[in-house]
Coordinates of C-alpha atoms in Angstrom, one line a residue:
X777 CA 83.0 47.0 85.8
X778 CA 85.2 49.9 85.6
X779 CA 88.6 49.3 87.7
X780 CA 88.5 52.4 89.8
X781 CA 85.4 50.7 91.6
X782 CA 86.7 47.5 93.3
X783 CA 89.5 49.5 93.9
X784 CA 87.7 51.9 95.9
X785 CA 86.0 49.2 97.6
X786 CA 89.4 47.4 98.3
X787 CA 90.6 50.2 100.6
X788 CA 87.0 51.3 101.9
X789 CA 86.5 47.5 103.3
X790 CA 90.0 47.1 105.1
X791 CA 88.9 50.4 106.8
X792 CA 86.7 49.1 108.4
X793 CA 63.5 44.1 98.7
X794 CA 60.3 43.8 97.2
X795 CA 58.3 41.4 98.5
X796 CA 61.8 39.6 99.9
X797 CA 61.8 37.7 103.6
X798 CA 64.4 38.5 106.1
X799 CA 67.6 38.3 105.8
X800 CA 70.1 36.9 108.9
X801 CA 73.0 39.5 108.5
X802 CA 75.3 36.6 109.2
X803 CA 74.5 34.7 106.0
X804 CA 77.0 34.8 103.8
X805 CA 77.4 36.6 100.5
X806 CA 80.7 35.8 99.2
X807 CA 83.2 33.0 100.0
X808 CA 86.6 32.3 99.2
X809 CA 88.9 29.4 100.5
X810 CA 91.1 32.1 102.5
X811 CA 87.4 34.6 103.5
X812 CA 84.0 34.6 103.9
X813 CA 81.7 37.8 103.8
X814 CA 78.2 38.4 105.7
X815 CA 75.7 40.0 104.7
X816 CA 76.0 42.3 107.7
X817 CA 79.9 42.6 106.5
X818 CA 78.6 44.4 102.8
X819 CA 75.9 46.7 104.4
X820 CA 78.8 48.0 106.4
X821 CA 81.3 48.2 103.6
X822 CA 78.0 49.9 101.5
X823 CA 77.8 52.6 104.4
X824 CA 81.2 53.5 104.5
X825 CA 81.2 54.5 100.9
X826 CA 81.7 58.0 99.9
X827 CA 78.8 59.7 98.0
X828 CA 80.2 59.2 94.7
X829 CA 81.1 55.8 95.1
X830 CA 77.6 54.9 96.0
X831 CA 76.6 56.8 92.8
X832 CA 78.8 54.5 90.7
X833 CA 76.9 51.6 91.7
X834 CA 73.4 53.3 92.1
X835 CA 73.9 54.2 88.0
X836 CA 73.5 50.8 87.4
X837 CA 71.0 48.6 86.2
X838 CA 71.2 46.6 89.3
X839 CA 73.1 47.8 91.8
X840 CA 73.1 45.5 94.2
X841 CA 74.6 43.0 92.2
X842 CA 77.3 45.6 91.0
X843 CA 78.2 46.1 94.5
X844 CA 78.3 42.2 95.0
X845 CA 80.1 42.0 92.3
X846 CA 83.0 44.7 92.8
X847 CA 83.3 43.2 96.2
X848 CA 84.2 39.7 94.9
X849 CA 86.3 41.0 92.3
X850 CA 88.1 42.5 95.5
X851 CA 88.2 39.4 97.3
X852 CA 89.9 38.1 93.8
X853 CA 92.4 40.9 93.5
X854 CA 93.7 40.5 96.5
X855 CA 94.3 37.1 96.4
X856 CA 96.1 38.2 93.4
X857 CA 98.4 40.6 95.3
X858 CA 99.0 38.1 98.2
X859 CA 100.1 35.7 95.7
X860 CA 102.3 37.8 93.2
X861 CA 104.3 39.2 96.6
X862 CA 103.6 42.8 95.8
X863 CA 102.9 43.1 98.9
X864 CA 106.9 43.3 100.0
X865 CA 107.6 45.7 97.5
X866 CA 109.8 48.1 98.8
X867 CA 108.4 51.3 96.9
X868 CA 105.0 50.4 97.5
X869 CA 105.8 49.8 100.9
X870 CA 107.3 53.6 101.3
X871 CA 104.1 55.3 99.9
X872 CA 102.4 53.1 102.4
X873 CA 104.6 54.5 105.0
X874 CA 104.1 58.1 103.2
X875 CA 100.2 57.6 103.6
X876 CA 100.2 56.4 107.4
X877 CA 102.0 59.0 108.1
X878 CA 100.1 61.7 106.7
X879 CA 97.2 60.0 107.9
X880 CA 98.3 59.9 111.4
X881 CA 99.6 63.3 111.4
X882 CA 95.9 64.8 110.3
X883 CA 94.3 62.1 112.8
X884 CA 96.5 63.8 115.9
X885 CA 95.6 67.6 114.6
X886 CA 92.2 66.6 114.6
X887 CA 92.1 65.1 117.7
X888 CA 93.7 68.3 119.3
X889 CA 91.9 70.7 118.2
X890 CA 88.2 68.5 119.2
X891 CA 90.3 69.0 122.5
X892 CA 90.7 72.8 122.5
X893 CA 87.3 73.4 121.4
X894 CA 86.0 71.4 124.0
X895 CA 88.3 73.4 126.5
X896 CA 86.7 76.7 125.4
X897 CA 85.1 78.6 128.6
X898 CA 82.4 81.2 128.7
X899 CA 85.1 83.7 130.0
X900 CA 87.4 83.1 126.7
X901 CA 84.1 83.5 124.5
X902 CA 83.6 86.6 126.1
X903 CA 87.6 87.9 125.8
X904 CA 87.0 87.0 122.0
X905 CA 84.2 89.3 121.6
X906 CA 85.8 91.8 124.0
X907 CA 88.5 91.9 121.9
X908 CA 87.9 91.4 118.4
X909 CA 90.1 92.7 115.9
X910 CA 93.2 93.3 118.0
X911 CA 95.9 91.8 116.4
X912 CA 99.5 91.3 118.1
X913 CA 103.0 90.2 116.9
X914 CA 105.4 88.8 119.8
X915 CA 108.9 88.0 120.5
X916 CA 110.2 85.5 123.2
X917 CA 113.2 84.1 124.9
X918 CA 112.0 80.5 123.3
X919 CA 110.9 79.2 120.3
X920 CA 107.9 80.8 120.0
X921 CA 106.0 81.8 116.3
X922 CA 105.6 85.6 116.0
X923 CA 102.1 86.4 114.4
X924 CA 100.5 88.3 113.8
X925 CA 98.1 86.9 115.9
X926 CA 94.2 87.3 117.1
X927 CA 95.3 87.9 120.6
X928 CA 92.1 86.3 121.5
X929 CA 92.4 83.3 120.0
X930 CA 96.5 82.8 121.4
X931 CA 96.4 80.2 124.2
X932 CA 94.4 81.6 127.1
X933 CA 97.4 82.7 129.5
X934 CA 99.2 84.0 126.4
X935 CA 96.1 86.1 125.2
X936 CA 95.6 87.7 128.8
X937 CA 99.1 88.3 129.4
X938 CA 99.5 90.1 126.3
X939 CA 96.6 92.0 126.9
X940 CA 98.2 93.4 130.1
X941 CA 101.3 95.0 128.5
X942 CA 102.1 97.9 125.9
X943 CA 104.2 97.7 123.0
X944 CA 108.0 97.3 124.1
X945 CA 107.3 96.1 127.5
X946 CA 107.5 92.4 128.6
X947 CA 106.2 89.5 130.8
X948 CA 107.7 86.5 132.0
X949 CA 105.5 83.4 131.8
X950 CA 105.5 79.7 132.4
X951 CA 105.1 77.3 129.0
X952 CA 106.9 80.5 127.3
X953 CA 109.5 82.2 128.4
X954 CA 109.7 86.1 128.4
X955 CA 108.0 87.3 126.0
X956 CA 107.5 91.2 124.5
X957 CA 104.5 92.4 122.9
X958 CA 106.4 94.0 119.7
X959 CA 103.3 95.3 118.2
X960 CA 99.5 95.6 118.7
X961 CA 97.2 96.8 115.7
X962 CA 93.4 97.4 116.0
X963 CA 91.4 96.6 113.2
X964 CA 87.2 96.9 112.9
X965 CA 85.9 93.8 114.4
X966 CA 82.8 92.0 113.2
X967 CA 79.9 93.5 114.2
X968 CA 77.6 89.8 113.2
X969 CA 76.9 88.1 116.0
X970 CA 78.0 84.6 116.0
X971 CA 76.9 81.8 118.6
X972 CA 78.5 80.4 121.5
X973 CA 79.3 77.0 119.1
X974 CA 81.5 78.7 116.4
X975 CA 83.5 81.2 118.3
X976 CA 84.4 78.0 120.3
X977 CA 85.1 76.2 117.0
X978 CA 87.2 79.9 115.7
X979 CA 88.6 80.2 119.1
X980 CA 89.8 76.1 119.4
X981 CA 91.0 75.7 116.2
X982 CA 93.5 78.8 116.1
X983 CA 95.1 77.7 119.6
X984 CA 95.7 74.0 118.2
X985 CA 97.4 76.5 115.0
X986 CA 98.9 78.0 117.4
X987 CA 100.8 75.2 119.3
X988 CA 101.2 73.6 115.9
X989 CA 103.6 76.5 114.9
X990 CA 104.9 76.5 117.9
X991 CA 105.7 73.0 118.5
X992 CA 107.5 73.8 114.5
X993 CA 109.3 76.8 115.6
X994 CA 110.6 74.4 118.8
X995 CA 112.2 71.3 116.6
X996 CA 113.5 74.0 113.8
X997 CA 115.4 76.4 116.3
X998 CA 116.4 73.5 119.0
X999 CA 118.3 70.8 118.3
X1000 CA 120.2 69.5 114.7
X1001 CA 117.3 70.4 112.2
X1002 CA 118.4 71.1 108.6
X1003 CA 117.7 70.7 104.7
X1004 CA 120.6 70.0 102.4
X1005 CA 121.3 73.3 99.5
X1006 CA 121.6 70.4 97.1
X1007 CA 117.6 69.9 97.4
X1008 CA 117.9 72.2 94.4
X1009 CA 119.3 69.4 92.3
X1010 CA 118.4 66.4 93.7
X1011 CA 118.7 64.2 91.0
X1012 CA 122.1 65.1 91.2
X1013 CA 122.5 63.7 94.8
X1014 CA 123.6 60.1 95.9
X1015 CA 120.6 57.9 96.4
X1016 CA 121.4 57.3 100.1
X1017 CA 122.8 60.6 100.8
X1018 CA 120.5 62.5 103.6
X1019 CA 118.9 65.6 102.5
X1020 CA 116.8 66.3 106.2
X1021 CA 117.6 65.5 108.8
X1022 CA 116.5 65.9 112.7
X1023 CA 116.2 64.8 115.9
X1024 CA 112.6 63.6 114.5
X1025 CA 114.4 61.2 111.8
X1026 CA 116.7 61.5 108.9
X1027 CA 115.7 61.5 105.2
X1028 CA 117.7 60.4 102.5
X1029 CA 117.6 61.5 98.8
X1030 CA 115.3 58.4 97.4
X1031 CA 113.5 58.3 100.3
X1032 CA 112.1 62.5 99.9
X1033 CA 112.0 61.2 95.7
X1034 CA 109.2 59.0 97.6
X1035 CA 108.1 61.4 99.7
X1036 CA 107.9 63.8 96.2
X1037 CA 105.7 60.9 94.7
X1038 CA 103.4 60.7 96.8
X1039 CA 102.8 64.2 97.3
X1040 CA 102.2 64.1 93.7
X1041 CA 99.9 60.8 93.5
X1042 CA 97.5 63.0 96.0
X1043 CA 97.9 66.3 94.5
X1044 CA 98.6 65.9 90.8
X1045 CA 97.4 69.4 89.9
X1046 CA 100.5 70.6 91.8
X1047 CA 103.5 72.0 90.1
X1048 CA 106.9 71.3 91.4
X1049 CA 108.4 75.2 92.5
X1050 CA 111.3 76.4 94.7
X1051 CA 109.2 76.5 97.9
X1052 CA 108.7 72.5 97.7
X1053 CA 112.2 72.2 100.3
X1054 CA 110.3 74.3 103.1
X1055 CA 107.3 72.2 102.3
X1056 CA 108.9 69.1 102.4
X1057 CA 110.7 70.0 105.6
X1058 CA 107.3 71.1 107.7
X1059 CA 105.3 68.0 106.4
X1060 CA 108.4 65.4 107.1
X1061 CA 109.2 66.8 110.6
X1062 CA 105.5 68.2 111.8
X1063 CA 104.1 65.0 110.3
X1064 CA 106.3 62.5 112.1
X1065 CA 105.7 64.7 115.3
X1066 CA 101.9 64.2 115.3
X1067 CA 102.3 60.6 114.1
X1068 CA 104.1 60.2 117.3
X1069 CA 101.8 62.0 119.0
X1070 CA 99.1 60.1 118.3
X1071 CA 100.3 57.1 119.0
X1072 CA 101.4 57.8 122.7
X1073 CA 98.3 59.7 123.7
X1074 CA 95.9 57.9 121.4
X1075 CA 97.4 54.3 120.7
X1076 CA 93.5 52.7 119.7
X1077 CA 93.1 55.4 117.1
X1078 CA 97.0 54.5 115.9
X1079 CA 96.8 51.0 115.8
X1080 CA 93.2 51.9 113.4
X1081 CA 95.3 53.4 110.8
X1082 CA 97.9 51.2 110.8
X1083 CA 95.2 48.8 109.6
X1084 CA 93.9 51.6 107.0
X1085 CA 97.6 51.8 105.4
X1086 CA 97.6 47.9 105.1
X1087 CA 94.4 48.6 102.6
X1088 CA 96.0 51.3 101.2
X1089 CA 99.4 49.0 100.4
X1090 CA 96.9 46.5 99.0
X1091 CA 94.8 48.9 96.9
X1092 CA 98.1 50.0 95.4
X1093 CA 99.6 46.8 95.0
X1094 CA 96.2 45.9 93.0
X1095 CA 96.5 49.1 90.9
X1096 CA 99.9 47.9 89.5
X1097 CA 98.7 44.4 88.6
X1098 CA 95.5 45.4 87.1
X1099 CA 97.8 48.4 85.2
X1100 CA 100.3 45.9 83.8
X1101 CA 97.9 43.6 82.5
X1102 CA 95.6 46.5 80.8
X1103 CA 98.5 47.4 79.3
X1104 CA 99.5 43.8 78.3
X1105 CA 95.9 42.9 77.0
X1106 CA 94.7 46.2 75.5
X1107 CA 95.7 47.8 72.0
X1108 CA 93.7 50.5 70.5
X1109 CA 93.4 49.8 66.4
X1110 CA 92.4 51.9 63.7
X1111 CA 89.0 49.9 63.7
X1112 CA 88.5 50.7 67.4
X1113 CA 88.8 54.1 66.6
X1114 CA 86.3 53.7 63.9
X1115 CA 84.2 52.1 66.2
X1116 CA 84.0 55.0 68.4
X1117 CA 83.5 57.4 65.6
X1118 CA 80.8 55.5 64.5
X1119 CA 79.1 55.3 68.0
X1120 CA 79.1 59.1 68.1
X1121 CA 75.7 60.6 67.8
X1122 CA 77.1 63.0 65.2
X1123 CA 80.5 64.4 64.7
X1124 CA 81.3 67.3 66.1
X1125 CA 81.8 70.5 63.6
X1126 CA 85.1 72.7 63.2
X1127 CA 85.0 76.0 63.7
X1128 CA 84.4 78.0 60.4
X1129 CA 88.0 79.1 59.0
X1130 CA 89.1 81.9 57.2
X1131 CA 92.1 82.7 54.4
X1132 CA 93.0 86.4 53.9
X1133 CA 95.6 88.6 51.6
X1134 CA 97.5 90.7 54.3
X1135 CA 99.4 93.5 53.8
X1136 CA 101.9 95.4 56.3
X1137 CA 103.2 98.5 57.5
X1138 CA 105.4 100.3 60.5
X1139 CA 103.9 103.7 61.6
X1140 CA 106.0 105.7 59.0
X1141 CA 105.0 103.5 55.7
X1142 CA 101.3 103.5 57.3
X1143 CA 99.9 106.7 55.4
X1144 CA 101.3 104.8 51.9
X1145 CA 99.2 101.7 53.1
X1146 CA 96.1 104.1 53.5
X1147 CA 96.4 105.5 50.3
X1148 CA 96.7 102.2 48.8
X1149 CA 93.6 101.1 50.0
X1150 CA 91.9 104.3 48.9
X1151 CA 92.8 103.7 45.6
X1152 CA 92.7 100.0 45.6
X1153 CA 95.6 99.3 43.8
X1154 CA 99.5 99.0 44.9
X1155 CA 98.4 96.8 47.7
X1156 CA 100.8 93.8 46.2
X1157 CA 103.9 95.9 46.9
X1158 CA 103.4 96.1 50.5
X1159 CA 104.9 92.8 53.0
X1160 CA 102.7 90.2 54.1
X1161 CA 102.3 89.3 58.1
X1162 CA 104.4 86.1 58.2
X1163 CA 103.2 85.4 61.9
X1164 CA 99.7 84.6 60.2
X1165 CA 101.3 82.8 57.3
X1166 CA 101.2 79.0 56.6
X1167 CA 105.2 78.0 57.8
X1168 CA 107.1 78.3 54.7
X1169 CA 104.4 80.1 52.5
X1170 CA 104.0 83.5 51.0
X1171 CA 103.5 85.9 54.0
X1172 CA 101.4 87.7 52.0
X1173 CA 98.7 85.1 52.5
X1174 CA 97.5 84.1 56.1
X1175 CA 96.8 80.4 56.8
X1176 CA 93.3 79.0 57.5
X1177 CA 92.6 80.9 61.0
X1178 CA 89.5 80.2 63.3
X1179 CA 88.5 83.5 64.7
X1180 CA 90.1 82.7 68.4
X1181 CA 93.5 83.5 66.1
X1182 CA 92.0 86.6 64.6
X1183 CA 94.9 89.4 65.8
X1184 CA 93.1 91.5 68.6
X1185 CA 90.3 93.5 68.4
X1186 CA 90.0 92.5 64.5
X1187 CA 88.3 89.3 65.0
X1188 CA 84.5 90.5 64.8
X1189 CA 85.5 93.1 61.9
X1190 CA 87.1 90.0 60.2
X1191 CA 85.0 87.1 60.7
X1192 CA 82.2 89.6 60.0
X1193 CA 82.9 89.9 56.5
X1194 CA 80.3 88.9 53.9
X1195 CA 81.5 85.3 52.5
X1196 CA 81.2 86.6 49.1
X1197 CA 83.1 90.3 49.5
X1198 CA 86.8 89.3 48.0
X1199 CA 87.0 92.5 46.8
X1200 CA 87.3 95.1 49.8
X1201 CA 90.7 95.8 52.3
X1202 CA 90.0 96.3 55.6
X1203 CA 91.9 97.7 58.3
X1204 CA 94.3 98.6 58.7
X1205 CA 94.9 97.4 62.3
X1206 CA 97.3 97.7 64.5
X1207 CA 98.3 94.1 65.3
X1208 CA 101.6 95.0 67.7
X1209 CA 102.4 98.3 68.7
X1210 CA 103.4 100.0 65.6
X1211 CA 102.9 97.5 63.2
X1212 CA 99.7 97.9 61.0
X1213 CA 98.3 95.2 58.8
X1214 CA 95.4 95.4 56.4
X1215 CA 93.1 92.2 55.1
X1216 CA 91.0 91.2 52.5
X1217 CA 89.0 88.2 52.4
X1218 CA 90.8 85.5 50.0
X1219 CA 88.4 82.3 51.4
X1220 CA 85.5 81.2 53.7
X1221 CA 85.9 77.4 54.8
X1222 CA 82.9 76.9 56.3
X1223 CA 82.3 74.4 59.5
X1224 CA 82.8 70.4 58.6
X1225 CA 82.4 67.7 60.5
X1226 CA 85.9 66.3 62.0
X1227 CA 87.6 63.6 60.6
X1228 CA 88.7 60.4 62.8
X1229 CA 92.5 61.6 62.1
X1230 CA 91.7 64.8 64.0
X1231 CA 89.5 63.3 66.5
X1232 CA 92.5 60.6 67.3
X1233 CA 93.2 61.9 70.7
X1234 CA 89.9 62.0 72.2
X1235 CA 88.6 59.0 70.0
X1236 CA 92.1 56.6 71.6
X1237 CA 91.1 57.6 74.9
X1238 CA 87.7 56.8 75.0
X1239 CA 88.1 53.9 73.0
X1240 CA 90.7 52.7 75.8
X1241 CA 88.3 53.3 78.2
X1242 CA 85.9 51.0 76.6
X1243 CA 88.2 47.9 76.1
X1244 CA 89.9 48.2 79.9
X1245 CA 86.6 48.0 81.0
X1246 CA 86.0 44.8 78.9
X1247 CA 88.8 43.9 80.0
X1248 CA 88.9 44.2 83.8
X1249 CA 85.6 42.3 83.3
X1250 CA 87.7 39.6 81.8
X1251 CA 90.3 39.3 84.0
X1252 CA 88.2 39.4 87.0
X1253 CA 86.2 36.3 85.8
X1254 CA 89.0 34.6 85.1
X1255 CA 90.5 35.2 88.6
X1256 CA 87.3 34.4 90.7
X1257 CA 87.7 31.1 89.1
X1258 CA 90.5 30.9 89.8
X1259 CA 90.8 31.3 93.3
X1260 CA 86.8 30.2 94.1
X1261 CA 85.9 33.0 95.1
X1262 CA 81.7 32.3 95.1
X1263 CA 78.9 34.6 95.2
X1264 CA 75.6 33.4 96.7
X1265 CA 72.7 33.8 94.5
X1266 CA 70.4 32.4 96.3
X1267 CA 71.0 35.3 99.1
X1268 CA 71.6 38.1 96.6
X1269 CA 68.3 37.2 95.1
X1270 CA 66.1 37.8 98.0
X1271 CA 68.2 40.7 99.1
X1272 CA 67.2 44.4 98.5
X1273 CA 68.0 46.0 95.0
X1274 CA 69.1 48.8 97.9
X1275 CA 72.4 47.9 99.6
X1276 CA 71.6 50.8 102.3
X1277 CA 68.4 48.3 103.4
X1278 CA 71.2 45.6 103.9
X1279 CA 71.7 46.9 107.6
X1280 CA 67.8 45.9 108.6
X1281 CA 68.5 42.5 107.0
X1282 CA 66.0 42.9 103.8

């Protein structure tokens, strides 16, 4: 049982057969001394699973019982984490923090913007296709963003009163001040026509953008909003330091080093760059607006998540256990590696190599370098192309290149070259701009199958793989006896090989 999968199943449950008779949903499928879990409990854990982590399971042999089984090796982990006090960890505590927050924030955009689509009329449907393509930018007396915007997709009283004024002029109007149309630009609209449903959807989800960057603009130009210049070098900072801060909150240097994190633990394919300060400042202060928001207009919703981030705190707190006993308990060896070789179906191949003599010439020695060739002789006297060279070795002969290293536009010439012509210089070709070099094939290595020394990478990593999954297996076992946690058979038996059929009790 791989770990990602109880793990998944850890935070998906807190958020929340043939010939067989009927099963009462509130029979019990798992018991601890500190839980039970129904029947009725796993079918609804089972349908709030994501596509791919029903997949995991349905991959298996039998995947009811490796459902069953990640579910009391959940129950066993987290026994684990109450126990060890992970739980009051005060970094894992702040990325829970990080995650309810984000969470809440996306929850209360959501929310608003199910609210502006719903508040769509026939009449704005009928301004948006009136006035499609017509594109304004706007100044005001009060915070206010300046577009360019759809003008028919601005907040309905905005929209129309822009509508009724030229460029330069202004209006005065409630919710936003004065404001003056600075520019209006016609572009083709559309000519598809799309249904009543999505320009609703277009026309909501642009006025909750809208207020959103509006509501930013507000907290930014009113009150004591600001990012330290040492953001730059943070490192470089005190630890307790504040680097934001707002009427909204204050932020101290470790505590945006946490906020960094766990930007990072959800988007690890994102590089650090300058513009992560303005980031970091529109996420802290927009994010803690919205969680705000939501919970004073939609307190059910809020107290929901704060029961989601308790899962997520868990989930993590189980990630670091299980991590620091993997890493305890598993050590790849040269015979695991050799293990893993061996289980391949066949090695893969290298790609065919080849070793050439090189000769070289700027543009004013290049006629000599043609004549040499013509003749066939003098060819020695002529410098090598150390770039190609082995490091250290004679320059006059290349390394063992694979044709990806080929210099441009010589590689199908080269690699084209009859295995047993070591006779003929080709070329020459200009490799940089003004620099010519001709070849002439020393050696053909042809394709081998790779050795477990070059394979190491790969072969450590999948070999790692194979013995955390042992294991976890292990460990799990030994913590289900450990705490009791007890599956029952006699149910799982007589229940569907289908967890989805759980929910109809078979």
């Amino acid at each position: 049982m791989r770990m990602i999968a109880f793990l998944a199943v850890a935070v998906t449950m807190a958020t929340t057969g043939c010939s067989r008779a009927q099963i009462d949903g509130d029979q019990w499928i798992i018991a601890s001394p500190h839980d039970t879990l129904t029947v009725a409990d796993a079918a609804g854990i089972w349908a709030s699973l994501d596509e791919e982590e029903r997949a995991f399971f349905a991959e298996s042999d039998d995947p009811a019982g490796s459902f069953i089984d990640a579910l009391s090796g959940k129950e066993a982990i987290l026994l684990l984490v109450e126990e060890s006090g992970m739980l009051e960890d005060e970094g894992l505590n702040a990325m829970a923090s990080c995650w309810l927050r984000v969470e809440s924030a996306m929850m209360a955009r959501t929310l608003a913007a199910d609210e502006e689509i719903a508040s769509v009329t026939e009449g704005d449907m009928q301004f948006w296709r009136e006035n499609q393509g017509v594109l304004v930018i706007f100044s005001s007396d009060s915070p206010c963003p300046k577009g360019p915007f759809a003008i028919a997709e601005l907040p309905r009283e905005l929209g129309a009163a822009l509508q009724q004024i030229s460029p330069g002029e202004s209006a005065s109007l409630e919710g936003f001040g004065v404001v003056t149309l600075d520019s209006l630009v016609r572009i083709p609209g559309q000519t598809e026509s799309l249904p009543d449903s999505v320009v609703a959807i277009i026309i909501g989800r642009e006025r909750e953008r809208f207020r959103y960057l509006a509501e930013f603009a507000r907290i930014t130009e009113e009150g004591e909003t600001g990012i330290s210049p040492g953001f730059a070098n943070l490192s470089l900072l005190p630890e307790d330091s504040v680097v934001l801060h707002s009427p909204l909150g204050q932020w101290t240097r470790s505590q945006i080093e946490t906020e960094l994190a766990f930007f990072q633990s959800r988007f690890p394919h994102v590089e650090a760059s300058a513009h992560w300060s303005d980031m970091i400042l529109e996420n802290l202060l927009m994010q803690s607006h919205y969680r705000n928001l939501l919970e004073s207009e939609y307190p059910l919703v809020a107290d929901s998540l704060r029961e989601a981030s308790r899962a997520y705190l868990e989930s993590q707190a189980a990630e670091v256990l299980v991590r620091q006993y993997l890493d305890s308990a598993v050590t790849v060896t040269r015979a695991d590696l050799e293990e893993e070789y061996s289980m391949l179906a066949e090695p893969p191949l290298t790609a065919e190599q080849r070793v050439f003599h090189l000769a070289s010439a700027g543009i004013g020695a290049l006629p000599e370098l043609r004549r040499a060739m013509a003749d066939g002789i003098g060819l020695e006297g002529f410098p090598g192309v150390p770039e190609l060279a082995s490091p250290g070795g004679d320059p006059r002969i290349s390394r063992p290149l694979i044709i990806a290293e080929a210099p441009a536009e010589t590689a199908s010439v080269l690699f084209g070259i009859d295995g047993t012509d070591t006779l003929t210089w080709f070329g020459p070709f200009e490799i940089t701009e003004g620099y010519f070099a001709a070849f002439r094939l020393r050696e053909v290595m042809p394709p081998r199958p790779v050795t477990i020394e070059e394979m190491e990478t790969q072969l450590t990593r999948t070999a790692r793989h194979r013995l955390e999954a042992g294991a976890t297996d292990v460990l799990l076992d030994k913590l289900r006896d450990r705490f009791q946690v007890i599956v029952n058979d006699d149910v799982l038996e007589r229940l569907s090989p289908d967890p989805a059929q759980w929910e109809a009790g078979v």
